[in-house]
mmCIF file with all atom_site columns, N, CA and C in Angstrom:
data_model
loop_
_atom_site.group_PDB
_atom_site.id
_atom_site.type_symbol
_atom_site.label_atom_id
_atom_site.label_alt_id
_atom_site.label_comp_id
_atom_site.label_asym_id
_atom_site.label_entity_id
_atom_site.label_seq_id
_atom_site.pdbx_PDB_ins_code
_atom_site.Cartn_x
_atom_site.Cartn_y
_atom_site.Cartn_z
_atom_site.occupancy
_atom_site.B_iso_or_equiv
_atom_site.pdbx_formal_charge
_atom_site.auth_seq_id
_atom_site.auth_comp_id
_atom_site.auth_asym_id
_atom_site.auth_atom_id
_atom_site.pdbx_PDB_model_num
ATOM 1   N N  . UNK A 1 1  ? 221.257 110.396 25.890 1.00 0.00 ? 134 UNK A N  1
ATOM 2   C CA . UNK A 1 1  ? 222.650 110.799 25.834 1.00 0.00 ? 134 UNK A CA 1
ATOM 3   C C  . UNK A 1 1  ? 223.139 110.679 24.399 1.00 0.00 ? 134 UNK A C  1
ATOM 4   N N  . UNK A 1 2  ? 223.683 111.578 24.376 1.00 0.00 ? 135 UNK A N  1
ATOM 5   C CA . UNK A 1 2  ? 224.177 111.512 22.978 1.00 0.00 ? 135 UNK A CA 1
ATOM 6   C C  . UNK A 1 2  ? 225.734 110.836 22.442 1.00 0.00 ? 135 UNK A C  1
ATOM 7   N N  . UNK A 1 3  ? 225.741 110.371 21.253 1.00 0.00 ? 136 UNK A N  1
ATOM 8   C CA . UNK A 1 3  ? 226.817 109.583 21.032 1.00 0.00 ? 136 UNK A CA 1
ATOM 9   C C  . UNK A 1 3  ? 228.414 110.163 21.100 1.00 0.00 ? 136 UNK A C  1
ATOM 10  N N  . UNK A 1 4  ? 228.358 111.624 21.250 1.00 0.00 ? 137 UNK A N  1
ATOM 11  C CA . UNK A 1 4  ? 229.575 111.947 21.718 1.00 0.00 ? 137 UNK A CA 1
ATOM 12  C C  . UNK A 1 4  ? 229.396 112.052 22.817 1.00 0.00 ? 137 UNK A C  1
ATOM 13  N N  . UNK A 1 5  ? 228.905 112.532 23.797 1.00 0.00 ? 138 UNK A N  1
ATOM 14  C CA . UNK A 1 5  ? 228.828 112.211 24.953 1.00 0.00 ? 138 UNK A CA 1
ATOM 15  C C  . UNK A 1 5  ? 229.455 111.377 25.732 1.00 0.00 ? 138 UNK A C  1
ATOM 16  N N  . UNK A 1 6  ? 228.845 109.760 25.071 1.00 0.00 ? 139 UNK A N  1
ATOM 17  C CA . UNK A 1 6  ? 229.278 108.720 25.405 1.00 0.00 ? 139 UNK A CA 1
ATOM 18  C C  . UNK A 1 6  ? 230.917 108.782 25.278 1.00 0.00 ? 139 UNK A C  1
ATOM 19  N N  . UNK A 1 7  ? 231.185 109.057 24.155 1.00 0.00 ? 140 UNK A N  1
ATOM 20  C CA . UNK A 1 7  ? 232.486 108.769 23.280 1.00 0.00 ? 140 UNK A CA 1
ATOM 21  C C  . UNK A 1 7  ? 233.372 109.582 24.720 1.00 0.00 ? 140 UNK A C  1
ATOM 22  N N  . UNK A 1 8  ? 232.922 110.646 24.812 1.00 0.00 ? 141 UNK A N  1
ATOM 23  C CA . UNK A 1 8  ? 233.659 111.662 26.011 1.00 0.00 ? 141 UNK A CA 1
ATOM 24  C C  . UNK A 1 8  ? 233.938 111.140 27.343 1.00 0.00 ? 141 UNK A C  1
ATOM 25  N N  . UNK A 1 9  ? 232.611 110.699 27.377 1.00 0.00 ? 142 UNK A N  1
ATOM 26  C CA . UNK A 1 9  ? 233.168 109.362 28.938 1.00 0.00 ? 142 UNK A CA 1
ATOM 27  C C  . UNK A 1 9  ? 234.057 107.981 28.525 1.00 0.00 ? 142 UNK A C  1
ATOM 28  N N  . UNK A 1 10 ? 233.407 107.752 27.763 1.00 0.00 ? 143 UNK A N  1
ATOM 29  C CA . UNK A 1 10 ? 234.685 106.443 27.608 1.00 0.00 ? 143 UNK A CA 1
ATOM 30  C C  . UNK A 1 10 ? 236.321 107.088 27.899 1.00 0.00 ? 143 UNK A C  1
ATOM 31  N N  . UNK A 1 11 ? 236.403 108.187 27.239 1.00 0.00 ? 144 UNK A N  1
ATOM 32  C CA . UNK A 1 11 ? 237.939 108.522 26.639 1.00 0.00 ? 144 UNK A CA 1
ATOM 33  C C  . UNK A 1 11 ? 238.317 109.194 27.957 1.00 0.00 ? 144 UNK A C  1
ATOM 34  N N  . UNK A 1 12 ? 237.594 110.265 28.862 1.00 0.00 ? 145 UNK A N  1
ATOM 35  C CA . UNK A 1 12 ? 237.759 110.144 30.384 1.00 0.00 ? 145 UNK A CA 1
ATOM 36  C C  . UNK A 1 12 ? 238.283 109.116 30.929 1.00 0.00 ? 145 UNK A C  1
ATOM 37  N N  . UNK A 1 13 ? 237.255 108.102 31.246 1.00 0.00 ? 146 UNK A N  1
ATOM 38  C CA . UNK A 1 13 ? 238.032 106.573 31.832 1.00 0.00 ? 146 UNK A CA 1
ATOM 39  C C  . UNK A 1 13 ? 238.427 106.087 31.503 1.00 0.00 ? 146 UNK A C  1
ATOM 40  N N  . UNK A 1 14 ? 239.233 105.901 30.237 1.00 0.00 ? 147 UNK A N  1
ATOM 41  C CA . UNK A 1 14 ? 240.400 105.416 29.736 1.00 0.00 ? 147 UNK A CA 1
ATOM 42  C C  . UNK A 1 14 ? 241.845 106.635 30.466 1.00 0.00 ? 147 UNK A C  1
ATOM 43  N N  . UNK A 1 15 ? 241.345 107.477 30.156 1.00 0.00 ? 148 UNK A N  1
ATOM 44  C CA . UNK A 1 15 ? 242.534 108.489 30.493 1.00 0.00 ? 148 UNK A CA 1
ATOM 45  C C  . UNK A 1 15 ? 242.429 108.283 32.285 1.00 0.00 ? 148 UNK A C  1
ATOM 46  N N  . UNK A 1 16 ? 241.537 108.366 32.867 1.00 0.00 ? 149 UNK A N  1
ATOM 47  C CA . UNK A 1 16 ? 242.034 107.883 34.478 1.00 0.00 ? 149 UNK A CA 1
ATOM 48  C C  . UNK A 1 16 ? 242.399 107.020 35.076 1.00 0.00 ? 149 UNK A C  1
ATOM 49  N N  . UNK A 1 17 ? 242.847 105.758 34.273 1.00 0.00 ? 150 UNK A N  1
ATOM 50  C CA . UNK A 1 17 ? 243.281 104.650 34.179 1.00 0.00 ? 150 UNK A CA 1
ATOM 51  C C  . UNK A 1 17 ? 244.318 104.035 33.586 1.00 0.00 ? 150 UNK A C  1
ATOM 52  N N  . UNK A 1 18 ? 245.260 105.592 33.190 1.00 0.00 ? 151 UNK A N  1
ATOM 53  C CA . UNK A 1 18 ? 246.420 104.645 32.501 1.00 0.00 ? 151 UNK A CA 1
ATOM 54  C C  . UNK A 1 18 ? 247.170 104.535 33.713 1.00 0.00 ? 151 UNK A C  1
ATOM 55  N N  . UNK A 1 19 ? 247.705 103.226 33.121 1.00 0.00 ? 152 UNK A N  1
ATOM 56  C CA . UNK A 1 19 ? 248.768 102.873 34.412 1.00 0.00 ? 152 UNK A CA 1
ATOM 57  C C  . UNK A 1 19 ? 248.455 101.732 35.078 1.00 0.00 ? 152 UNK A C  1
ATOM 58  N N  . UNK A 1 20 ? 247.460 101.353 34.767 1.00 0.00 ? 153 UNK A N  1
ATOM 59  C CA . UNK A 1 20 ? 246.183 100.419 35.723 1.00 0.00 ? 153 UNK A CA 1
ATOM 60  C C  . UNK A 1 20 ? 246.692 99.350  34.668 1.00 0.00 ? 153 UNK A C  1
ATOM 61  N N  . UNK A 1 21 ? 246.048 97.691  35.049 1.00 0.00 ? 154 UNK A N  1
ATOM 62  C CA . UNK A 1 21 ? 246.115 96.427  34.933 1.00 0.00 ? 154 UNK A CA 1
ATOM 63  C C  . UNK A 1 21 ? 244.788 96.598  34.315 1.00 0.00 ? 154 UNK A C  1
ATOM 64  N N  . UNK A 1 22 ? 244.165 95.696  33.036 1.00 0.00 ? 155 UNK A N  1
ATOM 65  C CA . UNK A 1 22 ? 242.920 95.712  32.471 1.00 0.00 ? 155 UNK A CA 1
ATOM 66  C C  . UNK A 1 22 ? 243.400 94.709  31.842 1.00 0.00 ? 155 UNK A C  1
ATOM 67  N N  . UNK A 1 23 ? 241.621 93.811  31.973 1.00 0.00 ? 156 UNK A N  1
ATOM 68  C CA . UNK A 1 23 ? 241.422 92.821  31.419 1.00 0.00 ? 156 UNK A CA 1
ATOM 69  C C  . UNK A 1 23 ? 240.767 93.308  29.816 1.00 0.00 ? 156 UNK A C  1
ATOM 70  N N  . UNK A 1 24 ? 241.250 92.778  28.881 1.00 0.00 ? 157 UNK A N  1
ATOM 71  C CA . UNK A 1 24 ? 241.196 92.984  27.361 1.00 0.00 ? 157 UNK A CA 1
ATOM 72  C C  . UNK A 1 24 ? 240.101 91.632  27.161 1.00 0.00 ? 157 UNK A C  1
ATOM 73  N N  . UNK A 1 25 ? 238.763 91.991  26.353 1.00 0.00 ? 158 UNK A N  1
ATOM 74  C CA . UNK A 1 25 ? 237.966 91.426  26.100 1.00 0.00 ? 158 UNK A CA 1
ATOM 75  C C  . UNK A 1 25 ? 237.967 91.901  24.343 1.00 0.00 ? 158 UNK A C  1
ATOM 76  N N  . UNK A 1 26 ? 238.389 91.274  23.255 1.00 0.00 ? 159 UNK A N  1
ATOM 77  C CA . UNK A 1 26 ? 238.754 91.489  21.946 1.00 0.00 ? 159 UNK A CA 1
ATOM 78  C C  . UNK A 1 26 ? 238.064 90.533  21.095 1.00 0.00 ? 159 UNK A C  1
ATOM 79  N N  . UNK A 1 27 ? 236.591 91.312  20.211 1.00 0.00 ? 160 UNK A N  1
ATOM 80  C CA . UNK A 1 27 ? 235.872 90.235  19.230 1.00 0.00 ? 160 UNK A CA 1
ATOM 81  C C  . UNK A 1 27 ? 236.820 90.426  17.698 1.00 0.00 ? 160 UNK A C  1
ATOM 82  N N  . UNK A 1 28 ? 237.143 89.160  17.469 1.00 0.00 ? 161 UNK A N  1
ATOM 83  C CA . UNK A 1 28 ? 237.882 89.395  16.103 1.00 0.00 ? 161 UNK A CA 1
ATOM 84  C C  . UNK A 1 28 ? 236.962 88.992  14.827 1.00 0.00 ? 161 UNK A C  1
ATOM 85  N N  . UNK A 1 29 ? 235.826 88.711  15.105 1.00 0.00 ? 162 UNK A N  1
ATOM 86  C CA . UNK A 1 29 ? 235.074 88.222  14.229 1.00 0.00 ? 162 UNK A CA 1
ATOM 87  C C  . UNK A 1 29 ? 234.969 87.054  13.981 1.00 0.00 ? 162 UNK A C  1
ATOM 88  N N  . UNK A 1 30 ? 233.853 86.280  13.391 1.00 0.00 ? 163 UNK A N  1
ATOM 89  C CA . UNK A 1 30 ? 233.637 84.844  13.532 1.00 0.00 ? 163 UNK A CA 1
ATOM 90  C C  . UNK A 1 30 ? 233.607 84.139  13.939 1.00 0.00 ? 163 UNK A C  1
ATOM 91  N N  . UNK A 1 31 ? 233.208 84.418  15.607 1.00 0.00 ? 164 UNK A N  1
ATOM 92  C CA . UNK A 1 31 ? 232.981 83.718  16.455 1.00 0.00 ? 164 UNK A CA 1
ATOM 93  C C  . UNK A 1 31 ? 234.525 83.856  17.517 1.00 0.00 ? 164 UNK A C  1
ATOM 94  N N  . UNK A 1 32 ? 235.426 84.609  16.544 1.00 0.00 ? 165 UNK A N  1
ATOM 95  C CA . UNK A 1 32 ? 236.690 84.713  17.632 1.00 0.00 ? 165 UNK A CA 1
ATOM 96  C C  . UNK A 1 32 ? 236.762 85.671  18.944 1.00 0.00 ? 165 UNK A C  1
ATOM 97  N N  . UNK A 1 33 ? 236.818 85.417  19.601 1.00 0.00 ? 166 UNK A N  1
ATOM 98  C CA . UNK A 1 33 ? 237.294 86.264  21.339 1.00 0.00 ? 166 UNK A CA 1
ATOM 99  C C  . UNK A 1 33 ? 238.659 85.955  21.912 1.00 0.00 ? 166 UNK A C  1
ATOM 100 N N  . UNK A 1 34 ? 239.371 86.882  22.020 1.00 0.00 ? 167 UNK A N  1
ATOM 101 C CA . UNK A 1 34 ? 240.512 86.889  22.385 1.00 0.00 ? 167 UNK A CA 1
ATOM 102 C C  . UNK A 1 34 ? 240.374 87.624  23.710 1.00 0.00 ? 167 UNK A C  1
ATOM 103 N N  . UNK A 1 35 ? 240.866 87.149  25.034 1.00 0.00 ? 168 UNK A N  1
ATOM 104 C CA . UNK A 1 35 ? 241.147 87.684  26.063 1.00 0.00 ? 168 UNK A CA 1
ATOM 105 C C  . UNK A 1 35 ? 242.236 87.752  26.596 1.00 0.00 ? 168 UNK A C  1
ATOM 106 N N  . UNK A 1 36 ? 242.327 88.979  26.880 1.00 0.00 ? 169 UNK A N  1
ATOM 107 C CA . UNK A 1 36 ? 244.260 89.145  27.648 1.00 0.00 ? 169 UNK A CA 1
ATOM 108 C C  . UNK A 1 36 ? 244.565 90.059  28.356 1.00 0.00 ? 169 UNK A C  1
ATOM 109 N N  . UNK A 1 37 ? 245.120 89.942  29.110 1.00 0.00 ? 170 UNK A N  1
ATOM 110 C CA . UNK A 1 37 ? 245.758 90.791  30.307 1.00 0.00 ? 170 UNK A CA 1
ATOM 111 C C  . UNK A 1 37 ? 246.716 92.161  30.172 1.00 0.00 ? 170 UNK A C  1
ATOM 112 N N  . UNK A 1 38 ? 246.147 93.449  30.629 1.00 0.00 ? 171 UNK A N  1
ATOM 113 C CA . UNK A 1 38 ? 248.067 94.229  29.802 1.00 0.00 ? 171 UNK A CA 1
ATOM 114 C C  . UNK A 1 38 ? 247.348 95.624  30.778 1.00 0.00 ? 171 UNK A C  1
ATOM 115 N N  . UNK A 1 39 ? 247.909 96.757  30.244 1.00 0.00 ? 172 UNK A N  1
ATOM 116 C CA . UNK A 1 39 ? 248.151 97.708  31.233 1.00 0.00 ? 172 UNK A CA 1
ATOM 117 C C  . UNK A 1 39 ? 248.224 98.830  29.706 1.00 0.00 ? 172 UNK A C  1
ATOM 118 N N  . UNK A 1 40 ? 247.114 99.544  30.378 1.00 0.00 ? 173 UNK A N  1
ATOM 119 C CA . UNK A 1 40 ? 247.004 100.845 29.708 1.00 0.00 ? 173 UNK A CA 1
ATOM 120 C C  . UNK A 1 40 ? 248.124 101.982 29.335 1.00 0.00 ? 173 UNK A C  1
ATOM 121 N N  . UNK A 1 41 ? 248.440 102.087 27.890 1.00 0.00 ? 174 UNK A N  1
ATOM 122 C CA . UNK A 1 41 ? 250.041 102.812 28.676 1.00 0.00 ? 174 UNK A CA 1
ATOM 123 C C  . UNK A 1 41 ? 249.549 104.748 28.244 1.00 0.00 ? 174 UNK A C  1
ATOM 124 N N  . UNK A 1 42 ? 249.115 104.637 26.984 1.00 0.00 ? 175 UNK A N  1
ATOM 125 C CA . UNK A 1 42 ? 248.917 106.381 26.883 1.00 0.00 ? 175 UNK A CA 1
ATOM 126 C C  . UNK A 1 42 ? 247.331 106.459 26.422 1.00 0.00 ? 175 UNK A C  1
ATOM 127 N N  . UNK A 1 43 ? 246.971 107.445 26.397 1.00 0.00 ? 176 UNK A N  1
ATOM 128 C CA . UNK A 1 43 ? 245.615 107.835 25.756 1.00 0.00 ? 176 UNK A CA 1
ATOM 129 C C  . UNK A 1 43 ? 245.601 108.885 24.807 1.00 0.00 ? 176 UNK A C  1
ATOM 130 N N  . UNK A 1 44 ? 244.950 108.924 23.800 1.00 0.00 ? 177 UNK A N  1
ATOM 131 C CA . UNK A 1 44 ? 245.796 110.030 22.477 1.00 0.00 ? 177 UNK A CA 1
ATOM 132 C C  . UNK A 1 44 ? 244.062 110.646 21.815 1.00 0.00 ? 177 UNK A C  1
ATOM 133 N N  . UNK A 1 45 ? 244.085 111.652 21.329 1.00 0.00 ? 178 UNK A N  1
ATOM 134 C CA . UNK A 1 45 ? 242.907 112.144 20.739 1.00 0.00 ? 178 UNK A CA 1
ATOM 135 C C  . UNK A 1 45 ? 241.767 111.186 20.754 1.00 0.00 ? 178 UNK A C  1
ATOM 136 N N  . UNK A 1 46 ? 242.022 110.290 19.567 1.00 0.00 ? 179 UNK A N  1
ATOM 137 C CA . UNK A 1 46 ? 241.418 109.019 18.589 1.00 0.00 ? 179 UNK A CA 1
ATOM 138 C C  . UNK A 1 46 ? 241.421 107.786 19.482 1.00 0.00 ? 179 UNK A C  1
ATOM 139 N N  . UNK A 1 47 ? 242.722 107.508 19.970 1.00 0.00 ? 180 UNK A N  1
ATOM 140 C CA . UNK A 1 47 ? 242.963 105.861 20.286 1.00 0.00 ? 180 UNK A CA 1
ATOM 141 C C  . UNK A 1 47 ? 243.354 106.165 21.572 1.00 0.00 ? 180 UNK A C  1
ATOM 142 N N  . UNK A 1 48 ? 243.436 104.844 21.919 1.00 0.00 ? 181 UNK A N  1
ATOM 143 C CA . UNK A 1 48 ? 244.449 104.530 23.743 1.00 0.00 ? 181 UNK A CA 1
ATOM 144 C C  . UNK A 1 48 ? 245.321 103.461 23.266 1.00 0.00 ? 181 UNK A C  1
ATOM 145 N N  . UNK A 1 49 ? 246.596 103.223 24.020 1.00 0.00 ? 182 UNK A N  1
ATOM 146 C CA . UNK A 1 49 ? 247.342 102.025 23.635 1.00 0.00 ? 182 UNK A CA 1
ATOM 147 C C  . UNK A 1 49 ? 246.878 101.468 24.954 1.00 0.00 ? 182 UNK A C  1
ATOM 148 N N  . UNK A 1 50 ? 247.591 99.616  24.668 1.00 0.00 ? 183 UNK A N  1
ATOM 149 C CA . UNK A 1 50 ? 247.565 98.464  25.971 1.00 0.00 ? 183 UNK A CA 1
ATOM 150 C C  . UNK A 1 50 ? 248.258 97.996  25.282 1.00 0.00 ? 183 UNK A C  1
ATOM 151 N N  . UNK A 1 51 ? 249.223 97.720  26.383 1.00 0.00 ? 184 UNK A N  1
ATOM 152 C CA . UNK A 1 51 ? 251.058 96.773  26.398 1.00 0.00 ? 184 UNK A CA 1
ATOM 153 C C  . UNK A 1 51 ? 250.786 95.864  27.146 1.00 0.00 ? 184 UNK A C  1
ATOM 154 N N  . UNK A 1 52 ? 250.520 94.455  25.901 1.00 0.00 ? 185 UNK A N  1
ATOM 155 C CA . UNK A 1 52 ? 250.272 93.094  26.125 1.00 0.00 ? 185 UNK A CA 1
ATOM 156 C C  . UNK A 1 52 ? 251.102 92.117  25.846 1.00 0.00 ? 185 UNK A C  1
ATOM 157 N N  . UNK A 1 53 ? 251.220 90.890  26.443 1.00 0.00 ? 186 UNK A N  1
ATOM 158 C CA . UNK A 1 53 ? 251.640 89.456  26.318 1.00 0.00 ? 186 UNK A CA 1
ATOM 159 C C  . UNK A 1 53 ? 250.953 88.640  25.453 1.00 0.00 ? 186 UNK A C  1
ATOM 160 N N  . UNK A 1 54 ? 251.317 88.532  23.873 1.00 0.00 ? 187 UNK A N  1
ATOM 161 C CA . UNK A 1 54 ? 250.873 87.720  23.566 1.00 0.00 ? 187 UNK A CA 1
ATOM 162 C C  . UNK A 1 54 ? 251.020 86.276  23.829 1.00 0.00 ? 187 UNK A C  1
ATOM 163 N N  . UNK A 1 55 ? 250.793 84.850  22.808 1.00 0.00 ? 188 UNK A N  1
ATOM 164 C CA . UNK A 1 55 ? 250.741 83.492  23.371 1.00 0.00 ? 188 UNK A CA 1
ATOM 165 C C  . UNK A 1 55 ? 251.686 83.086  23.507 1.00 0.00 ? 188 UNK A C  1
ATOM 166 N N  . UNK A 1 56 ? 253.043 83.703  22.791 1.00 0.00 ? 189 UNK A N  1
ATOM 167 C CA . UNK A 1 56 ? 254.751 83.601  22.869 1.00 0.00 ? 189 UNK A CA 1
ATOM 168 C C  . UNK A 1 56 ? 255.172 84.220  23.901 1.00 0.00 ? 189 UNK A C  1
ATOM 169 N N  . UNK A 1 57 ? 254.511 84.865  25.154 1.00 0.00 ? 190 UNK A N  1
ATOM 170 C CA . UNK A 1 57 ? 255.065 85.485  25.986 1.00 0.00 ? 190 UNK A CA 1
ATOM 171 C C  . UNK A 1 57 ? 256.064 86.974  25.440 1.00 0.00 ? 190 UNK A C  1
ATOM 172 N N  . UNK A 1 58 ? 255.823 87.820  23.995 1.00 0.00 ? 191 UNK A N  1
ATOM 173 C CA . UNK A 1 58 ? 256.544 88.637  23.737 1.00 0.00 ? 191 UNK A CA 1
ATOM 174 C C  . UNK A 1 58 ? 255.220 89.977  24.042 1.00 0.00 ? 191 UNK A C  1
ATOM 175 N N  . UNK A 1 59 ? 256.041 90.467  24.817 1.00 0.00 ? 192 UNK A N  1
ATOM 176 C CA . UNK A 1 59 ? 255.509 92.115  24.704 1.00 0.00 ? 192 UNK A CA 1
ATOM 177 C C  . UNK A 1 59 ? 255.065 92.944  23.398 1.00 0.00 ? 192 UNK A C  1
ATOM 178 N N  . UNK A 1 60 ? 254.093 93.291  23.663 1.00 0.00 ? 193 UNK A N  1
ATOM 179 C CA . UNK A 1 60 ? 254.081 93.884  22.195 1.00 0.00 ? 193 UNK A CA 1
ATOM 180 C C  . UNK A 1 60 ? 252.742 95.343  22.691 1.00 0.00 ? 193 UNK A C  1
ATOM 181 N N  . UNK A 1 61 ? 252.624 96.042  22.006 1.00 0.00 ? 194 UNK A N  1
ATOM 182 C CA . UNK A 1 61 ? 251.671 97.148  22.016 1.00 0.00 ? 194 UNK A CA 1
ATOM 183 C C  . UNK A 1 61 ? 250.627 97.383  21.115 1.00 0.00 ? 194 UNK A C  1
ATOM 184 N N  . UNK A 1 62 ? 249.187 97.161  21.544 1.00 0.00 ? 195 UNK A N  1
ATOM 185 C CA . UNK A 1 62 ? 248.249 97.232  20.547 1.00 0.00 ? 195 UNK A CA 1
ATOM 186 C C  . UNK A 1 62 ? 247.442 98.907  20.867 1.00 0.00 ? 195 UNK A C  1
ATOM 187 N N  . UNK A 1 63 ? 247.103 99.153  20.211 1.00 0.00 ? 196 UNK A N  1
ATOM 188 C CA . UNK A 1 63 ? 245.976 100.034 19.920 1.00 0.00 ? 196 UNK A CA 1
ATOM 189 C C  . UNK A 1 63 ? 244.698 100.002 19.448 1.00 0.00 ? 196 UNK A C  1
ATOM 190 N N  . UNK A 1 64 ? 243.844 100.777 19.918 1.00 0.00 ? 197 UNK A N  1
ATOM 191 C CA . UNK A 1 64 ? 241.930 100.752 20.076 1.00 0.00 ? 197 UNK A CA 1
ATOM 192 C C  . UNK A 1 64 ? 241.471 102.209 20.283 1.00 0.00 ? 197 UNK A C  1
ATOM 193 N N  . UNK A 1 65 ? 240.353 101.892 19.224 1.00 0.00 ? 198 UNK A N  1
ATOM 194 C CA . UNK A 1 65 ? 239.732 103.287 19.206 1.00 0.00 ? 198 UNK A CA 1
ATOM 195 C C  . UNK A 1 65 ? 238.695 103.304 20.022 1.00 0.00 ? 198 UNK A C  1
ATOM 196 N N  . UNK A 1 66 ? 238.219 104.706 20.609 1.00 0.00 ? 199 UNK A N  1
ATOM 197 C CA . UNK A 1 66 ? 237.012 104.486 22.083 1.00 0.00 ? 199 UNK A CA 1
ATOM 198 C C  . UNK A 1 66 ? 235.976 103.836 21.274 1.00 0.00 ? 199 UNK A C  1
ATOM 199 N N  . UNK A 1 67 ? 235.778 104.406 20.046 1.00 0.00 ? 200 UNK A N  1
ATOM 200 C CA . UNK A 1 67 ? 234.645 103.891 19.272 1.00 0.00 ? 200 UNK A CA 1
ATOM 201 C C  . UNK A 1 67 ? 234.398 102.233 19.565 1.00 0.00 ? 200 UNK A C  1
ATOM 202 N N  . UNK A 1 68 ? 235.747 101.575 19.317 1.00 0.00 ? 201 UNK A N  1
ATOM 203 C CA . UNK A 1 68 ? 235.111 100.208 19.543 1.00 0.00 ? 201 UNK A CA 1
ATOM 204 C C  . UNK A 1 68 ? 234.982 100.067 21.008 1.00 0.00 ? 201 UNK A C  1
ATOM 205 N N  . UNK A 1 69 ? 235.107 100.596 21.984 1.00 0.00 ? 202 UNK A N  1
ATOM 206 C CA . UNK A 1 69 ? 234.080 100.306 23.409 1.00 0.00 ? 202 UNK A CA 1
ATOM 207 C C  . UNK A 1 69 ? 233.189 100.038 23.324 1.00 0.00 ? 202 UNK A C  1
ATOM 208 N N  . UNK A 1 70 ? 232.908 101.550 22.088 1.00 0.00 ? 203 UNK A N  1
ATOM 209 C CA . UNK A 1 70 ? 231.235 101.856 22.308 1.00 0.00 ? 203 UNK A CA 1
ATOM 210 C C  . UNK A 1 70 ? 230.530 101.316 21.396 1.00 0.00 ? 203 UNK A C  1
ATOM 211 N N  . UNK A 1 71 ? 230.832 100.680 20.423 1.00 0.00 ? 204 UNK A N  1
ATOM 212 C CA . UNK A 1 71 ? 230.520 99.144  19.755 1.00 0.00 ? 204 UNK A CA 1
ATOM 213 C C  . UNK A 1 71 ? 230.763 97.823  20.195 1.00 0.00 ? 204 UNK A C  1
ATOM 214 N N  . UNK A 1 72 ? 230.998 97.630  21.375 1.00 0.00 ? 205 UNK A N  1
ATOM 215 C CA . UNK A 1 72 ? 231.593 96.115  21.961 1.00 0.00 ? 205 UNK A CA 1
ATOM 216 C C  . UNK A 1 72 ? 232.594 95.416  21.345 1.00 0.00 ? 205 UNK A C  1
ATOM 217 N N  . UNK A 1 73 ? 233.431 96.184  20.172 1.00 0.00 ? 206 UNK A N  1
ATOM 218 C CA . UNK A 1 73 ? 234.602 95.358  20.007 1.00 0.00 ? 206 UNK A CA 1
ATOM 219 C C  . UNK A 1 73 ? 235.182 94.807  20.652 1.00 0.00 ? 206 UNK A C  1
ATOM 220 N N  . UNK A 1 74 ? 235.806 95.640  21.616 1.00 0.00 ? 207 UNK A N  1
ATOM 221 C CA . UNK A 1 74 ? 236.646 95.413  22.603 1.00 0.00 ? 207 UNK A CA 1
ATOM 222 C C  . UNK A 1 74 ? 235.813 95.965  24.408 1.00 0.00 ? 207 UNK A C  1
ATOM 223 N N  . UNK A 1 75 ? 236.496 94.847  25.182 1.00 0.00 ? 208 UNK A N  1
ATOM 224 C CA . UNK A 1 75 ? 235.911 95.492  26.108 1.00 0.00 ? 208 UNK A CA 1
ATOM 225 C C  . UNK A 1 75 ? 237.113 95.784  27.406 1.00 0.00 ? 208 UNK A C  1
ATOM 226 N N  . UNK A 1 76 ? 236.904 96.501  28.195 1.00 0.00 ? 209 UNK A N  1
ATOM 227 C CA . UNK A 1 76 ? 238.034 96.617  29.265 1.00 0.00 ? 209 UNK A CA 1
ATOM 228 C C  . UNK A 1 76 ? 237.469 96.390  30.635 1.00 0.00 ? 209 UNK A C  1
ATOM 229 N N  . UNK A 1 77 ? 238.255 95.955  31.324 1.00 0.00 ? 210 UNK A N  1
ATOM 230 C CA . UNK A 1 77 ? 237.736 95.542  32.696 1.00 0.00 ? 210 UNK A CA 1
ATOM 231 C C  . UNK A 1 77 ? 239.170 95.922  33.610 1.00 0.00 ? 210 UNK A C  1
ATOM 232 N N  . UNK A 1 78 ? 238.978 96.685  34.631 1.00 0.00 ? 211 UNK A N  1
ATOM 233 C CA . UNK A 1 78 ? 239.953 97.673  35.345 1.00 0.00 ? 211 UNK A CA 1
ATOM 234 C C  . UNK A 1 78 ? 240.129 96.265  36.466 1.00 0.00 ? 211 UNK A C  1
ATOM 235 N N  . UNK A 1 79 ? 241.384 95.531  36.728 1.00 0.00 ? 212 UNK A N  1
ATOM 236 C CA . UNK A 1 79 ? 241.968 95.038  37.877 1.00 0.00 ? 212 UNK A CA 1
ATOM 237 C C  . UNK A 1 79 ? 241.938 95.263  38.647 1.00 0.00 ? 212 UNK A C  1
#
């Protein structure tokens, strides 16, 4: 399979899943992993957003490119 390919399914199941609850699996480097809870809100060419709770309990909106799926940056897990 080829690497767009891949890239094409990821960005599929991201897009059939907005709206959905996902568990956020986030390597920040150096041994850091951040895990957190939030909800898929749009899916865009390049990126997808997730509207999360950070450790202050404030809402906030991050963004991720499919690419890092498909590098294990980040990982998603559907609720």
């Amino acid at each position: 399979m080829k690497k767009t390919d891949k890239l094409a399914c990821i960005k599929d199941e991201v897009q059939e899943n907005i709206g959905k609850k996902v568990l956020l699996k986030t390597d920040k480097g150096r041994k850091r992993i951040v895990m957190r809870e939030g909800v898929i809100v749009d899916a865009f060419p390049s990126i997808f957003t997730v509207k999360v709770n950070n450790e202050f309990d404030i809402e906030r909106t991050v963004s991720y490119s499919y690419s890092d799926i498909l590098t294990s940056t980040v990982e998603l897990k559907i609720i």
